[in-house]
mmCIF file of C-alpha atoms in Angstrom:
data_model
loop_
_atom_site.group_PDB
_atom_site.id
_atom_site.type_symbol
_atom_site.label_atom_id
_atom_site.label_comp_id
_atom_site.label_asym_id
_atom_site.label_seq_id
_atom_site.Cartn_x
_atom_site.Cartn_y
_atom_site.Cartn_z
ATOM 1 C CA UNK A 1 27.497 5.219 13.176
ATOM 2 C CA UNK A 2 29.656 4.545 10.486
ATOM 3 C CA UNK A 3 28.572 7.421 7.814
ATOM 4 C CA UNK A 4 30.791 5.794 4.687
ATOM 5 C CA UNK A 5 27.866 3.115 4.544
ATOM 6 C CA UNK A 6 25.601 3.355 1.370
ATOM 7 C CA UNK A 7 22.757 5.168 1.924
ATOM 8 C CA UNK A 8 19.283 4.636 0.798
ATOM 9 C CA UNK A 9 16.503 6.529 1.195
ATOM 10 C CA UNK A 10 13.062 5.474 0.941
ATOM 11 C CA UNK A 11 10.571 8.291 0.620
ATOM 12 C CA UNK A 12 6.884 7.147 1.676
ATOM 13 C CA UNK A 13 5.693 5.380 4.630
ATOM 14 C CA UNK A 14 2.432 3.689 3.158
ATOM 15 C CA UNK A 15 2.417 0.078 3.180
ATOM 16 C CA UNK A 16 4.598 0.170 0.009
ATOM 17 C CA UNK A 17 7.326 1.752 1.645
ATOM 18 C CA UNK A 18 7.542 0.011 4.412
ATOM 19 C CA UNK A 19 7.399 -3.360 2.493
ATOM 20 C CA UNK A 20 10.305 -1.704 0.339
ATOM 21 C CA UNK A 21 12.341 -1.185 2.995
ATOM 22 C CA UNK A 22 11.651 -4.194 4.918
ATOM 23 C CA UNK A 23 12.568 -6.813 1.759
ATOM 24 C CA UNK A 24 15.757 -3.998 0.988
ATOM 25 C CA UNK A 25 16.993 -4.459 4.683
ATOM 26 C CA UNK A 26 16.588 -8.379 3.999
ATOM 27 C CA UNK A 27 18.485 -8.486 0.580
ATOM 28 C CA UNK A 28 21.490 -6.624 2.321
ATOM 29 C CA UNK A 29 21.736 -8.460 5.297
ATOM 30 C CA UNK A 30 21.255 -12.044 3.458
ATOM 31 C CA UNK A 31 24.023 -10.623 1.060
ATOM 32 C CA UNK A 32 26.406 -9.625 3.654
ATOM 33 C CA UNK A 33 26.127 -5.787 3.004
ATOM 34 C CA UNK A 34 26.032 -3.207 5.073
ATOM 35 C CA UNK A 35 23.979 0.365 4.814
ATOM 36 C CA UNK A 36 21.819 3.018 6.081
ATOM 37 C CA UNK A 37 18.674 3.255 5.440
ATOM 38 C CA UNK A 38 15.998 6.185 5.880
ATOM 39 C CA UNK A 39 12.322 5.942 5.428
ATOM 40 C CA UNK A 40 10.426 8.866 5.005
ATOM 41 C CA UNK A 41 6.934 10.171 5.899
ATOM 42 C CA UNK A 42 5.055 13.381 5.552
ATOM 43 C CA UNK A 43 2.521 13.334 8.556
ATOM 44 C CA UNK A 44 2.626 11.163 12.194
ATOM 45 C CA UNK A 45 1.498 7.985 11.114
ATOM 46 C CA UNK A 46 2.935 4.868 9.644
ATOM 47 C CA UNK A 47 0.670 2.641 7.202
ATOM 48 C CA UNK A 48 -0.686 5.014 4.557
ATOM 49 C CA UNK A 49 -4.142 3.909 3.814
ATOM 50 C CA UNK A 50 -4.539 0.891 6.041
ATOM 51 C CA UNK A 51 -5.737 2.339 9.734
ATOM 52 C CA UNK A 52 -7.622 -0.100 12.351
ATOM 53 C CA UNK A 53 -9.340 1.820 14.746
ATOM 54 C CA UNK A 54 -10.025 -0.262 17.952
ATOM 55 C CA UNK A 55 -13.722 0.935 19.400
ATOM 56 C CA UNK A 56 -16.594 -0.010 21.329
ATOM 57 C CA UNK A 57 -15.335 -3.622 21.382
ATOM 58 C CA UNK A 58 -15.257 -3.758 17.013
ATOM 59 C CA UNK A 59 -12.157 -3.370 14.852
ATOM 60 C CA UNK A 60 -12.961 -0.380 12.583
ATOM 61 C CA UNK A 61 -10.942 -0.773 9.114
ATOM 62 C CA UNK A 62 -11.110 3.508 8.540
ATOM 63 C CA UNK A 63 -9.597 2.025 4.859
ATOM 64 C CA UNK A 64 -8.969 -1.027 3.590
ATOM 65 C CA UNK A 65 -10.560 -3.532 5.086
ATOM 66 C CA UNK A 66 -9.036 -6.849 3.529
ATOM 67 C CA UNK A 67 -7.237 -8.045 0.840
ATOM 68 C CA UNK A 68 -7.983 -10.938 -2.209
ATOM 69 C CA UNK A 69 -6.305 -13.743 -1.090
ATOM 70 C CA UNK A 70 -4.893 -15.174 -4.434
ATOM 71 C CA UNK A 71 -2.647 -11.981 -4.482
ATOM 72 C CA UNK A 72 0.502 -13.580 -3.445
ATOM 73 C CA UNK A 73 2.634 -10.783 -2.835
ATOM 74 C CA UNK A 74 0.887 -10.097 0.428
ATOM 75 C CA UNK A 75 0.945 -13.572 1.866
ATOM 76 C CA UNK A 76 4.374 -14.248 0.535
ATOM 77 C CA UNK A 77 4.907 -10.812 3.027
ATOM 78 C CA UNK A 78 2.321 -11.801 5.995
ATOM 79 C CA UNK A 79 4.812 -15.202 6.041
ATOM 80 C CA UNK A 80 8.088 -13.333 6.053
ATOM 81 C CA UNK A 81 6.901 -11.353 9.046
ATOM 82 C CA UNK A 82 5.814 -14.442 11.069
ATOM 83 C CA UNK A 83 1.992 -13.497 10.873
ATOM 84 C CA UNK A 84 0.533 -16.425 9.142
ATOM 85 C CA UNK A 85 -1.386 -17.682 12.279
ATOM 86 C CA UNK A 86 -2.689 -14.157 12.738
ATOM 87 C CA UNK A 87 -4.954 -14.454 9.304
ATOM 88 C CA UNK A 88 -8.693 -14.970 9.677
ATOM 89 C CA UNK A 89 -10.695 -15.697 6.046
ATOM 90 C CA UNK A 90 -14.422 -14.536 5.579
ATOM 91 C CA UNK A 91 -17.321 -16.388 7.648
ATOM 92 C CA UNK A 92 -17.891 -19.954 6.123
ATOM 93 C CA UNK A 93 -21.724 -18.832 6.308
ATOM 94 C CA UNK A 94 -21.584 -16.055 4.756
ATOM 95 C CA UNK A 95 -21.238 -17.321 1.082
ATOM 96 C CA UNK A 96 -23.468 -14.825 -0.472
ATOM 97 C CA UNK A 97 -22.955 -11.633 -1.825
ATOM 98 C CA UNK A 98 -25.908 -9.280 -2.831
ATOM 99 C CA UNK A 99 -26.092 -6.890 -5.999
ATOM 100 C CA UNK A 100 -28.585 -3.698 -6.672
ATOM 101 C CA UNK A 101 -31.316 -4.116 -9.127
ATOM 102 C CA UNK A 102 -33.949 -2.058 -9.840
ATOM 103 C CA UNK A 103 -33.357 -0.801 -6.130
ATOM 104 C CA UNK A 104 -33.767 -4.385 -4.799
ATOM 105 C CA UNK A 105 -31.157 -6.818 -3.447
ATOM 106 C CA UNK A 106 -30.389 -10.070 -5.605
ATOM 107 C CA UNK A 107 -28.206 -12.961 -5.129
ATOM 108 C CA UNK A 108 -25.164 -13.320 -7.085
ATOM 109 C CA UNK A 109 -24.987 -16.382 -8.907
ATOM 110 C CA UNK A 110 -22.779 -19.176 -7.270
ATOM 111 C CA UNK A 111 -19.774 -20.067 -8.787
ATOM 112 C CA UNK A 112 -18.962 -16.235 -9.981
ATOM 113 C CA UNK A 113 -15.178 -15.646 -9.314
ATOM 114 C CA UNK A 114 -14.659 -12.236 -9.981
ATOM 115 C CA UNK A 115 -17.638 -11.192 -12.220
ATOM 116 C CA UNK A 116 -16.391 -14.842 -14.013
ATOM 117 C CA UNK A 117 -18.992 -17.744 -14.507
ATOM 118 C CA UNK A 118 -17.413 -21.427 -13.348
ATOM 119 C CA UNK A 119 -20.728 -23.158 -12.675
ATOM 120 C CA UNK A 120 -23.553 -23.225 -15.374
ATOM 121 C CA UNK A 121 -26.594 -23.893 -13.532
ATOM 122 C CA UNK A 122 -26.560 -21.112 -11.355
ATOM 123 C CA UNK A 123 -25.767 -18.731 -14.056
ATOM 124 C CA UNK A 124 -28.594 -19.816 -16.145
ATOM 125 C CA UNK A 125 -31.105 -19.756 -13.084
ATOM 126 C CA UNK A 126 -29.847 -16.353 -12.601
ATOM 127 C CA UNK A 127 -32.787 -13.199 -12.847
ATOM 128 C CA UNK A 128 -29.640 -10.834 -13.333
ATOM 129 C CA UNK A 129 -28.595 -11.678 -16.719
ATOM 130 C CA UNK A 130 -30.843 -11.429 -19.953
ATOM 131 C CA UNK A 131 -31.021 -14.802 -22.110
ATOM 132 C CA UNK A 132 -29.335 -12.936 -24.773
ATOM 133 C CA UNK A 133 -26.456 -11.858 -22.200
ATOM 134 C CA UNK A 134 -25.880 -15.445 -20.607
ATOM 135 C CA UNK A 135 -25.567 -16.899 -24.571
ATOM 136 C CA UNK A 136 -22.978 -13.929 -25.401
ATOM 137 C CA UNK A 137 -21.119 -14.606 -22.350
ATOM 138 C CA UNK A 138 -21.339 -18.533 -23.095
ATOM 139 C CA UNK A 139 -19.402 -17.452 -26.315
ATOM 140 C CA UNK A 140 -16.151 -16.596 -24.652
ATOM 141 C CA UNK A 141 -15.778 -20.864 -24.835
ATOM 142 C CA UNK A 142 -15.622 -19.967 -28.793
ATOM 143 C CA UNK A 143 -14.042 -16.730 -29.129
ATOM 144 C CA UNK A 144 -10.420 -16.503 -30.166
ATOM 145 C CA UNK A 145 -7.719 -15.002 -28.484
ATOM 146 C CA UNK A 146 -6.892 -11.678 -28.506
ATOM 147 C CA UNK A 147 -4.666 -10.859 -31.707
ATOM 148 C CA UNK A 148 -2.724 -8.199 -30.880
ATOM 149 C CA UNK A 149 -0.162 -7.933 -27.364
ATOM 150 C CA UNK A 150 -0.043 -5.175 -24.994
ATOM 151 C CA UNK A 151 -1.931 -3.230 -22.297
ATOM 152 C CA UNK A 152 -6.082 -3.126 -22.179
ATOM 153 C CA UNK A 153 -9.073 -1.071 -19.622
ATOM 154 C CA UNK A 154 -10.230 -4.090 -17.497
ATOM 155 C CA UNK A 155 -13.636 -3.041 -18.963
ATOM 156 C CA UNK A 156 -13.069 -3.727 -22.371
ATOM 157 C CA UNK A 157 -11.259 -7.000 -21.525
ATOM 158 C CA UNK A 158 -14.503 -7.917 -20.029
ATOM 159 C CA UNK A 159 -16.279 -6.720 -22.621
ATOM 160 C CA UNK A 160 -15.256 -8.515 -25.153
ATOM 161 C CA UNK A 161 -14.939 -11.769 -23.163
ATOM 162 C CA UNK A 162 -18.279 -11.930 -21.505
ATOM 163 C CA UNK A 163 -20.371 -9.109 -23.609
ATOM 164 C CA UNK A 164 -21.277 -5.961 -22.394
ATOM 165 C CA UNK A 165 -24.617 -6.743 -20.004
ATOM 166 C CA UNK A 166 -21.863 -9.362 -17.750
ATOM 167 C CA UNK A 167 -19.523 -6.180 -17.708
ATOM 168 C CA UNK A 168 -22.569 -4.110 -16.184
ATOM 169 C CA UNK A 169 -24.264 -6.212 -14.416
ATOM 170 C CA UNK A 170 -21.966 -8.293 -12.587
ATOM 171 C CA UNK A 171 -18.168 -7.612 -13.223
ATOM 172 C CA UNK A 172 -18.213 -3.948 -13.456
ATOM 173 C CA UNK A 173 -20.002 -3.341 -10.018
ATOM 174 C CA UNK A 174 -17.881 -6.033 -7.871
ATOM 175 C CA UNK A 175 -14.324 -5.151 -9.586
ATOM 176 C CA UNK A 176 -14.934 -1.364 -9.048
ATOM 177 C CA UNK A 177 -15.592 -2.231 -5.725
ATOM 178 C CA UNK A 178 -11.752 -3.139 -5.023
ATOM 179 C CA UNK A 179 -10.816 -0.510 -7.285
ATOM 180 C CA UNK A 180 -13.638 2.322 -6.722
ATOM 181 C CA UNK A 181 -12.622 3.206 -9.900
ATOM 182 C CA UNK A 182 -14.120 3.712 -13.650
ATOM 183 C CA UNK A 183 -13.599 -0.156 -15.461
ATOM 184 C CA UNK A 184 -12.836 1.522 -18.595
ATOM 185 C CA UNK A 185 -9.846 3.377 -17.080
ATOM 186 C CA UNK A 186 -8.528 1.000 -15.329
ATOM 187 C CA UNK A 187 -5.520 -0.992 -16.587
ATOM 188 C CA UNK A 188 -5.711 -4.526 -17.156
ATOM 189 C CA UNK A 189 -2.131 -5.138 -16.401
ATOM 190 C CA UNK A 190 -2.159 -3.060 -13.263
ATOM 191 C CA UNK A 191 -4.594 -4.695 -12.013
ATOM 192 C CA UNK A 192 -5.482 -8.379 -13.081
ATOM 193 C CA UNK A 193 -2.790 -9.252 -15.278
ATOM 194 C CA UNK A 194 -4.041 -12.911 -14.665
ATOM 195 C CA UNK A 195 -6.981 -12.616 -16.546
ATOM 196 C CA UNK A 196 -4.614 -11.688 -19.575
ATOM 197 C CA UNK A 197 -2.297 -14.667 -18.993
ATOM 198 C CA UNK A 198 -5.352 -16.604 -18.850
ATOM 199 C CA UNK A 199 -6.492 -15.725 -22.168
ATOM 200 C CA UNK A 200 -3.230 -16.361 -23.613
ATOM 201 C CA UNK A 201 -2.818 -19.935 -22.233
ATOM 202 C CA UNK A 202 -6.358 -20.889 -22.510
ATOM 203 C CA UNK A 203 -8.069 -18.892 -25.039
ATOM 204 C CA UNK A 204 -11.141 -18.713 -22.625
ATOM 205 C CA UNK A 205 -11.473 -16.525 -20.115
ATOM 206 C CA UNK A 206 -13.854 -18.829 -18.444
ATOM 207 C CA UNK A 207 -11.776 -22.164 -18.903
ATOM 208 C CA UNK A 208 -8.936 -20.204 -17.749
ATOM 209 C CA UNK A 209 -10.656 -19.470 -14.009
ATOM 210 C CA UNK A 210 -11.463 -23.083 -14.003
ATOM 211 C CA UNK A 211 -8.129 -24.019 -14.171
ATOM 212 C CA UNK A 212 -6.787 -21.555 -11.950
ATOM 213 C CA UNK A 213 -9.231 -22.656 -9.298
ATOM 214 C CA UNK A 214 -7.145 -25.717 -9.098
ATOM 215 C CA UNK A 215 -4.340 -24.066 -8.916
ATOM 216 C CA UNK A 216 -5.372 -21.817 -6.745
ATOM 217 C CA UNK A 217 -6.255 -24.916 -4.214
ATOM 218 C CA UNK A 218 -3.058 -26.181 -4.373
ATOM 219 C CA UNK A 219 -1.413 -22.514 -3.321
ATOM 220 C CA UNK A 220 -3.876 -22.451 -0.502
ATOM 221 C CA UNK A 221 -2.556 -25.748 1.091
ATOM 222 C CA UNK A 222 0.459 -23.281 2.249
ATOM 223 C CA UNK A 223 -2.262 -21.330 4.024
ATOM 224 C CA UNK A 224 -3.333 -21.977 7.827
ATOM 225 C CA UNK A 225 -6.145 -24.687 7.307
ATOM 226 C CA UNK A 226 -8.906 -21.985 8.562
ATOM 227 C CA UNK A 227 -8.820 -19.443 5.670
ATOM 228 C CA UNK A 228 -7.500 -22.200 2.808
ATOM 229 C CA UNK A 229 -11.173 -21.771 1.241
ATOM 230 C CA UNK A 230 -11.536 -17.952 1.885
ATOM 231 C CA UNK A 231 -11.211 -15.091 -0.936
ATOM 232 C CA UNK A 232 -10.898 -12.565 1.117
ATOM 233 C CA UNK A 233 -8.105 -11.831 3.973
ATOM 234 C CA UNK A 234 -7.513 -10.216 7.149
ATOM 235 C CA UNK A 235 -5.836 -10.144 10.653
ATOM 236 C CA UNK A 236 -7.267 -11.093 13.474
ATOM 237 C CA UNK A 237 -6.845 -7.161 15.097
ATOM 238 C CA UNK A 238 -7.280 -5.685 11.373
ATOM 239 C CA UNK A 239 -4.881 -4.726 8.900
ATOM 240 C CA UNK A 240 -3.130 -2.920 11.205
ATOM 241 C CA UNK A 241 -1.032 -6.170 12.568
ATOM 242 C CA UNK A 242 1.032 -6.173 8.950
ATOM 243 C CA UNK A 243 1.639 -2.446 9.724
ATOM 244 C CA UNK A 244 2.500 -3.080 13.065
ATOM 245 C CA UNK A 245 4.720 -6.383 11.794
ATOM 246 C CA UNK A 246 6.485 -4.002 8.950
ATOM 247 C CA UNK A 247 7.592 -1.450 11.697
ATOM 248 C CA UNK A 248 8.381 -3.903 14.397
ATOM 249 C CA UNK A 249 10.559 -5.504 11.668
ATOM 250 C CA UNK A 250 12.434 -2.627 10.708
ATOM 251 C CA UNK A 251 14.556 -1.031 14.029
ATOM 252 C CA UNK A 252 17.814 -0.948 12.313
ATOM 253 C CA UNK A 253 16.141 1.775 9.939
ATOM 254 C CA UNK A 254 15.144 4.979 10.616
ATOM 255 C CA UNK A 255 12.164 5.728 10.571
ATOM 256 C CA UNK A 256 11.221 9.408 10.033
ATOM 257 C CA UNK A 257 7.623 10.611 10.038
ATOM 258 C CA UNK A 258 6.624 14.205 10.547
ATOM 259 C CA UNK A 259 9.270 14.842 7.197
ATOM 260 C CA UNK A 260 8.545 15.145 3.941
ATOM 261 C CA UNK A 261 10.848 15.226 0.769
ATOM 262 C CA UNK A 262 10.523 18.285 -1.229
ATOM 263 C CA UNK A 263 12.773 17.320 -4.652
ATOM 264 C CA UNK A 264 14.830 14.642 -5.656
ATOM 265 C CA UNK A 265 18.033 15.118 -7.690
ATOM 266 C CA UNK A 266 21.467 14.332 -9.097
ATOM 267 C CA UNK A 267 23.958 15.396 -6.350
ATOM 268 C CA UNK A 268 26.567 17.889 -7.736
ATOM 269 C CA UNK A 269 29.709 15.081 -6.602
ATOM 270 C CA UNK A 270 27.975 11.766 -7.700
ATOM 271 C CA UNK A 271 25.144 10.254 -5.741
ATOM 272 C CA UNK A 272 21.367 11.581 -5.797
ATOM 273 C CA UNK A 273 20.534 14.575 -2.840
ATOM 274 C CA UNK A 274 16.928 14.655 -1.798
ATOM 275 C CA UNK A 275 15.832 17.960 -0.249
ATOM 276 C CA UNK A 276 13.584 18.125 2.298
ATOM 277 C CA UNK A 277 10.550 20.248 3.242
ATOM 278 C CA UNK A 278 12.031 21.935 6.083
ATOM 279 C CA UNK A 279 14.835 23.117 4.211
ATOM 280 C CA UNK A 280 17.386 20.430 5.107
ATOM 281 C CA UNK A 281 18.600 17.471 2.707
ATOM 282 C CA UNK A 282 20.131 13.791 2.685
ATOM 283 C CA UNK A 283 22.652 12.503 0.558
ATOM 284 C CA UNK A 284 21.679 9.164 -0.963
ATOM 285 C CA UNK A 285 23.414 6.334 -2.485
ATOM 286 C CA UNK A 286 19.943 5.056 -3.939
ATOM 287 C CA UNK A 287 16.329 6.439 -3.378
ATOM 288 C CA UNK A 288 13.129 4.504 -3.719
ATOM 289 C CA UNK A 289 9.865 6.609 -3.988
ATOM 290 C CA UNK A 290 6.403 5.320 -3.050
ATOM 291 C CA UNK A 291 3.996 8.041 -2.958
ATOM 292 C CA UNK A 292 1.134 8.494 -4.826
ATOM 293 C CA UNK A 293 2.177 9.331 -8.617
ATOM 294 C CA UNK A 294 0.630 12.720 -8.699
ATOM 295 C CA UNK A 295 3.630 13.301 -5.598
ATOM 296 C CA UNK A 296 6.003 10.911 -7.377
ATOM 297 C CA UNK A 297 5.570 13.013 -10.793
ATOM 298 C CA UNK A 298 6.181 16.413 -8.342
ATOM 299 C CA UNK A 299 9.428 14.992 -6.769
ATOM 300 C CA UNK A 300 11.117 13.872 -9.497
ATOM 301 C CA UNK A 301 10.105 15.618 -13.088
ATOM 302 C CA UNK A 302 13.004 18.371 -12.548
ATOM 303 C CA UNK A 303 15.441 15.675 -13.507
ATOM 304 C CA UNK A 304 13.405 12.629 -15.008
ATOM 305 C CA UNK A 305 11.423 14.206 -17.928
ATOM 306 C CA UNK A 306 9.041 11.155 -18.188
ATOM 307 C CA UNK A 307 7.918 11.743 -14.711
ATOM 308 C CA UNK A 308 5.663 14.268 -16.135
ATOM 309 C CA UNK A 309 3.470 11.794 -17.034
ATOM 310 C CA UNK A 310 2.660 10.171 -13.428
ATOM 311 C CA UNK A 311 0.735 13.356 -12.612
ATOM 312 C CA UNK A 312 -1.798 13.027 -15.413
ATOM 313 C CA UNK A 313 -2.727 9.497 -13.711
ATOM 314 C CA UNK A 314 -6.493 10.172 -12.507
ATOM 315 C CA UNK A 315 -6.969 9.015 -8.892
ATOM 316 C CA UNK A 316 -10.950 9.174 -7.194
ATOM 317 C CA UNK A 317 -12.106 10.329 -3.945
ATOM 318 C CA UNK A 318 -13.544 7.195 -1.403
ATOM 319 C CA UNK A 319 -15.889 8.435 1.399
ATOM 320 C CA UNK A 320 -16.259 5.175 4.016
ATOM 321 C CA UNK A 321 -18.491 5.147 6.616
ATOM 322 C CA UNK A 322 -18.978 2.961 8.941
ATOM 323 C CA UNK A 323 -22.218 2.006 11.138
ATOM 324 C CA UNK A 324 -22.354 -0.164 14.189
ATOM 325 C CA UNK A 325 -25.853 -1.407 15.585
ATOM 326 C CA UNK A 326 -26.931 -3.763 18.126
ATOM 327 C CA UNK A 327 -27.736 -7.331 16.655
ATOM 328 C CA UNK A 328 -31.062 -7.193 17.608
ATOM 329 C CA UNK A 329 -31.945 -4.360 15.806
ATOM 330 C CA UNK A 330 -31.440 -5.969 12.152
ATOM 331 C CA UNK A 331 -34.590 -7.753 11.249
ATOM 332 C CA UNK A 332 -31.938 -9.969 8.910
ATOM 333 C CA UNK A 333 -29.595 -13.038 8.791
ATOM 334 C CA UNK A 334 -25.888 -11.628 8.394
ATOM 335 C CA UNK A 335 -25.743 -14.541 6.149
ATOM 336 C CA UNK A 336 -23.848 -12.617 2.950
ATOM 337 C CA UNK A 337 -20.612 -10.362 2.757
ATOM 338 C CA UNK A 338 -22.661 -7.640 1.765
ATOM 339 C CA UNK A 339 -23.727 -5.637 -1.500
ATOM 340 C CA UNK A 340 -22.492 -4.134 -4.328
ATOM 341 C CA UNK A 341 -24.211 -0.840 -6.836
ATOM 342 C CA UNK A 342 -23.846 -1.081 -10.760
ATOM 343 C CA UNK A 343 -23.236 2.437 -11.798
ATOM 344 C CA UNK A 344 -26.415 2.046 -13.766
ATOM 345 C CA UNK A 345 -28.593 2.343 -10.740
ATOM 346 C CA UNK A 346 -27.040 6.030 -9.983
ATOM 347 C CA UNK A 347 -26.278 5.693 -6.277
ATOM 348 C CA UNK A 348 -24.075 7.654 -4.209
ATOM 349 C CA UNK A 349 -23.106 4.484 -2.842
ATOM 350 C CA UNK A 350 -20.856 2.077 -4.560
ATOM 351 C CA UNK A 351 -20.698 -1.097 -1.783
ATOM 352 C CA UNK A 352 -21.973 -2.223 1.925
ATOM 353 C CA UNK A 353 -20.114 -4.358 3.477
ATOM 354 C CA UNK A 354 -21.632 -6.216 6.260
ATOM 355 C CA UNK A 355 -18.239 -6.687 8.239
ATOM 356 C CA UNK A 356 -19.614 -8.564 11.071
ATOM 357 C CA UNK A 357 -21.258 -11.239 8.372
ATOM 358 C CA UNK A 358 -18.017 -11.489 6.432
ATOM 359 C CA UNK A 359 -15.177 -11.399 8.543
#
């Protein structure tokens, strides 16, 4: 091995880092460069979050369980690795998607893309909204756009687009169901960044999903003709074939797992040295860190003062659990995706999916 190569190190072995080091390794070889590279991972498995657990005949997401299919990042990735014909899209009949009310199970309204209205008549028809709340969400066709730049909570985006019974009703219990987190906390910009481009190209939130729906028709002609119509994506054996894809696509790196990094630092002759857990170290050329920012925030505030702040970043606690039953024992049609719980209704639970409906 020729040790004069530059070195990087990437520390995390989620699906971040393994994307990192997967589009790294392609930049250097499609430049002509040669280096070392070094992935990093604290316990014995590759993946992070995503685990598919193979049981019983079903394909048990233990995490994640699929992934919105207008984020382009992911199928931009799924192509690179040759898995495009491995994607399966939600069940065609299984268009409906349940919300709690008053401990009882209603429709949500056709047409709602993301907590968003596109289609008028079911919205109106709709027992979920108040009168008063459908004509203060109608106004976001009026309101003007935002007047100052800069970062937003995805709550009060919503908010003051669609009023504040849409926000509770509808948005806040579906988009904390990707996010399982408080709407209010979360950042617009770190998490639909669209919506804010939206407003700023078509002053309505709501005209603005209209006209991304064609768009987003025209993106999904680059899909396999199956899942073109689906909002939701997985693989055919679970989330664990991009995994599987990432690691399969990275032999030229090594991949470490059992070792975790304990500091990160300048290097006293140039370069960065990141000490390890078990006492030992690597010299880098470059590091790339993809923990979670509370770990982030721990490797690197020694030397990189604004670090500090990555450990005040508030993370929550997801219990899944998953039930399996024989067909015959649900008195129901698995005709929806599932259902999602307002916080208003004070449930333990947040969502049901009803995997073998959706998928």
């Amino acid at each position: 091995m020729d040790d004069n190569r530059p070195h990087l190190v990437i520390i995390g072995g989620g699906i971040t880092g393994l994307s990192a080091a997967f589009y790294a390794k392609k930049r250097l070889e499609a430049a002509g460069a040669r280096a070392r590279l070094t992935l990093l991972e604290p316990t014995q498995a590759l993946g992070g979050k995503i685990h598919t657990l193979e049981r019983d005949g079903f394909f048990i997401e233990k995490g994640p369980d699929s992934f919105l299919a207008r984020k382009r990042p992911i199928i931009e990735l799924t192509r690179d690795l040759g898995l495009m014909d491995e994607l399966t899209g939600t069940n065609p009949q299984a268009k409906k998607t349940f919300i709690v009310r008053g401990g009882k199970l209603h429709r949500i309204p056709q047409g709602l893309s993301l907590g968003i209205p596109t289609e008028v008549w079911p919205f109106v028809q709709s027992g979920l909204i108040s009168p008063a709340g459908k004509a203060r969400a109608a106004l976001d066709l009026l309101l003007p756009r935002r007047g100052e730049s800069g970062d937003e909570s995805l709550g009060d985006f919503f908010e003051r687009r669609l009023g504040k019974e849409v926000l509770e009703q509808i948005a806040e219990p579906l988009l904390a169901g990707i996010y399982a987190g408080d709407l209010h906390a979360l950042s617009l910009q770190a998490t639909f960044p669209q919506f804010q481009a939206m407003e700023k190209r078509h002053r309505s939130l709501i005209l603005g999903t209209l006209a991304s729906k064609k768009a987003a028709l025209a993106d999904a002609l680059e899909l396999p003709e199956a899942v073109r119509h689906s909002t939701f994506l997985s693989y055919r054996r679970g989330l664990q074939t991009l995994v599987q894809g990432l690691v399969a696509a990275l032999k030229d790196v090594e991949l470490r797992t059992g070792e975790a990094a304990a500091s990160v630092a300048p290097a006293a002759g140039g370069g960065i040295q990141v000490a390890l857990a078990d006492g030992g170290s690597l010299a880098a050329d470059g590091v790339i860190v993809t923990t979670p920012t509370y770990e982030a925030g721990r490797l690197l505030a020694a030397h990189v003062p604004a670090a500090e702040a990555l450990q005040r970043i508030e993370y929550v606690s997801v219990a899944n659990i998953i039930m399996a039953f024989e067909r015959s024992d649900i008195p129901f049609p698995l005709d929806a995706s599932g259902f999602v719980v307002p916080r208003r209704e004070k449930r333990t639970i947040t969502a049901c999916t009803w995997t073998s409906g959706q998928m």
